[in-house]
Coordinates of C-alpha atoms in Angstrom, one line a residue:
M14 CA -116.1 -7.4 48.7
R15 CA -114.7 -6.1 52.0
R16 CA -113.9 -9.7 53.1
L17 CA -112.2 -10.5 49.9
L18 CA -109.9 -7.4 50.2
L19 CA -109.2 -8.4 53.8
L20 CA -108.4 -12.0 52.8
I21 CA -106.1 -10.7 50.0
A22 CA -104.3 -8.4 52.5
L23 CA -103.8 -11.3 55.0
V24 CA -102.5 -13.6 52.3
L25 CA -100.0 -10.9 51.2
V26 CA -98.8 -10.3 54.7
A27 CA -98.4 -14.0 55.3
A28 CA -96.5 -14.4 52.1
L29 CA -94.1 -11.5 53.0
A30 CA -93.6 -13.0 56.5
V31 CA -92.7 -16.4 55.1
A32 CA -90.4 -14.9 52.5
S33 CA -88.8 -12.8 55.2
V34 CA -87.4 -15.8 57.0
P35 CA -84.8 -16.9 54.4
L36 CA -84.1 -13.3 53.1
F37 CA -83.7 -11.4 56.4
I38 CA -83.3 -13.9 59.3
L39 CA -81.6 -17.1 58.1
Y40 CA -79.5 -15.5 55.3
D41 CA -76.1 -17.2 55.5
D42 CA -72.7 -15.5 55.8
D43 CA -70.2 -16.1 53.1
E44 CA -67.1 -18.1 53.7
V45 CA -64.4 -15.5 54.6
T46 CA -60.7 -16.2 54.0
R47 CA -58.6 -13.2 53.2
A48 CA -59.5 -9.7 51.9
D49 CA -57.9 -6.3 51.4
A50 CA -60.3 -4.6 53.9
V51 CA -63.3 -5.2 56.1
M52 CA -66.0 -2.6 55.8
V53 CA -68.5 -2.1 58.6
L54 CA -71.7 -0.5 57.4
A55 CA -73.3 2.3 59.4
G56 CA -76.7 2.1 61.1
E57 CA -76.4 -0.6 63.8
K58 CA -73.8 -0.7 66.6
R59 CA -73.7 -4.5 66.8
R60 CA -71.8 -4.5 63.5
L61 CA -68.6 -3.1 64.7
P62 CA -67.5 -5.9 67.1
V63 CA -68.0 -8.4 64.2
G64 CA -65.7 -6.3 61.9
L65 CA -63.1 -5.9 64.7
E66 CA -63.1 -9.6 65.3
L67 CA -62.5 -10.3 61.6
V68 CA -59.5 -7.9 61.5
E69 CA -58.1 -9.3 64.7
R70 CA -58.4 -12.8 63.2
G71 CA -56.2 -11.6 60.3
V72 CA -58.9 -11.6 57.6
A73 CA -57.8 -8.1 56.5
P74 CA -55.2 -5.5 57.6
L75 CA -57.6 -2.6 57.3
L76 CA -61.0 -1.8 58.9
V77 CA -63.3 0.7 57.1
I78 CA -66.0 2.2 59.3
S79 CA -68.9 3.9 57.5
D80 CA -69.9 7.0 59.4
G81 CA -67.7 6.1 62.4
L82 CA -67.6 9.7 63.5
D83 CA -71.4 9.7 64.2
P84 CA -71.4 11.1 67.8
R85 CA -74.0 8.5 68.8
W86 CA -71.6 5.6 68.0
T87 CA -69.0 6.0 70.8
Q88 CA -67.0 2.8 70.2
A89 CA -66.5 3.8 66.5
N90 CA -65.7 7.4 67.6
R91 CA -62.8 6.2 69.8
L92 CA -61.4 4.0 67.0
C93 CA -61.8 6.8 64.4
R94 CA -60.2 9.5 66.6
F95 CA -57.5 7.5 68.3
G96 CA -56.9 4.4 66.3
D97 CA -54.0 3.8 63.9
P98 CA -54.9 5.5 60.6
A99 CA -52.9 2.9 58.8
K100 CA -55.4 0.2 60.1
I101 CA -58.6 2.2 60.4
V102 CA -60.4 4.3 57.8
C103 CA -63.4 6.3 58.8
V104 CA -65.6 7.7 56.1
R105 CA -69.1 9.0 55.5
P106 CA -70.9 7.9 52.4
D107 CA -72.6 10.3 50.1
P108 CA -75.4 9.7 49.6
Y109 CA -75.9 8.4 53.2
S110 CA -77.4 5.1 52.2
T111 CA -76.4 1.5 51.4
R112 CA -76.1 2.6 47.8
G113 CA -73.7 5.4 48.9
E114 CA -71.7 2.9 50.9
A115 CA -71.4 0.6 47.9
R116 CA -70.2 3.5 45.7
L117 CA -67.8 4.6 48.5
A118 CA -66.3 1.0 48.7
A119 CA -65.8 1.0 44.9
R120 CA -64.1 4.4 45.0
L121 CA -61.8 3.3 47.8
A122 CA -61.0 0.1 46.0
R123 CA -60.0 2.0 42.9
E124 CA -57.9 4.5 44.9
R125 CA -56.2 1.9 47.1
G126 CA -55.9 -1.0 44.6
W127 CA -58.2 -3.4 46.5
D128 CA -59.3 -6.6 44.8
S129 CA -61.4 -8.0 47.7
L130 CA -63.7 -6.7 50.5
V131 CA -65.6 -8.2 53.4
V132 CA -68.8 -6.3 54.2
V133 CA -70.2 -6.5 57.7
T134 CA -73.9 -5.5 58.2
S135 CA -76.9 -6.8 60.2
R136 CA -78.2 -10.1 59.1
F137 CA -81.5 -8.6 58.0
H138 CA -79.5 -6.3 55.7
L139 CA -77.2 -8.8 54.0
F140 CA -79.4 -9.6 51.0
R141 CA -79.9 -6.0 49.9
A142 CA -76.3 -5.0 50.7
R143 CA -75.2 -7.8 48.4
V144 CA -77.4 -6.4 45.6
R145 CA -76.1 -2.9 46.0
F146 CA -72.4 -3.8 46.4
E147 CA -72.3 -6.3 43.5
R148 CA -73.4 -3.5 41.2
C149 CA -70.6 -1.3 42.2
F150 CA -67.6 -3.3 43.4
D151 CA -65.6 -5.2 40.7
G152 CA -63.6 -7.4 43.0
K153 CA -64.3 -10.3 45.3
L154 CA -67.0 -9.7 47.9
A155 CA -67.9 -11.6 51.1
F156 CA -70.7 -10.7 53.4
V157 CA -70.9 -11.3 57.2
G158 CA -73.9 -10.7 59.3
A159 CA -74.0 -9.1 62.7
P160 CA -76.8 -10.0 65.1
N161 CA -80.2 -8.7 64.2
P162 CA -81.6 -5.8 66.3
G163 CA -83.8 -7.8 68.7
L164 CA -87.2 -6.3 69.3
R165 CA -86.8 -3.8 66.4
L166 CA -86.4 -6.7 63.9
P167 CA -90.0 -6.6 62.7
L168 CA -89.8 -2.9 61.9
A169 CA -86.3 -3.4 60.3
I170 CA -87.7 -6.1 58.1
A171 CA -90.7 -4.0 57.0
L172 CA -88.4 -1.2 56.1
E173 CA -86.0 -3.6 54.4
W174 CA -88.8 -4.8 52.0
T175 CA -89.4 -1.2 51.0
K176 CA -85.7 -0.5 50.5
L177 CA -85.3 -3.8 48.6
A178 CA -88.1 -2.7 46.2
V179 CA -86.3 0.6 45.6
A180 CA -83.0 -1.3 45.0
T181 CA -84.7 -3.5 42.5
V182 CA -86.0 -0.6 40.5
Q183 CA -82.8 1.5 40.8
R184 CA -80.5 -0.2 38.4
G185 CA -76.7 0.4 38.2
C186 CA -74.3 1.5 40.9

């Protein structure tokens, strides 16, 4: 009986590992043309340079930085404190989660008349971010992945499976 349970556990781990590759490692960016804003999600510092590059390329006139005033995120802090407020919006989602960020994006879109948004997050997070944002945002969405977090990727993927399960159960925005 013990061997059978061990075999089942190994098969389950292998299946999750195989499913993780297309969902969290090879998940493609959307084609990005033009949008009302680019929103960089909080949580990983590698996301901000991708968002900045999109704005510099002319994809959108406005950069939204989720939790850009977090004191541990120095590059975002400088932009939020000293950047042009007409081009940079720094906000903290409530609740502090991807769900909160999706709700925040929907609220900003209603207030500012946005029809389109580019969301920048880590590649491992693209799939779940899409699930969350599509439930809240009524306009056109595009998702762009920043580099994955290197050695922390296995832990990030394990947590992502858990958070994806929660997102699947929690319906609505």
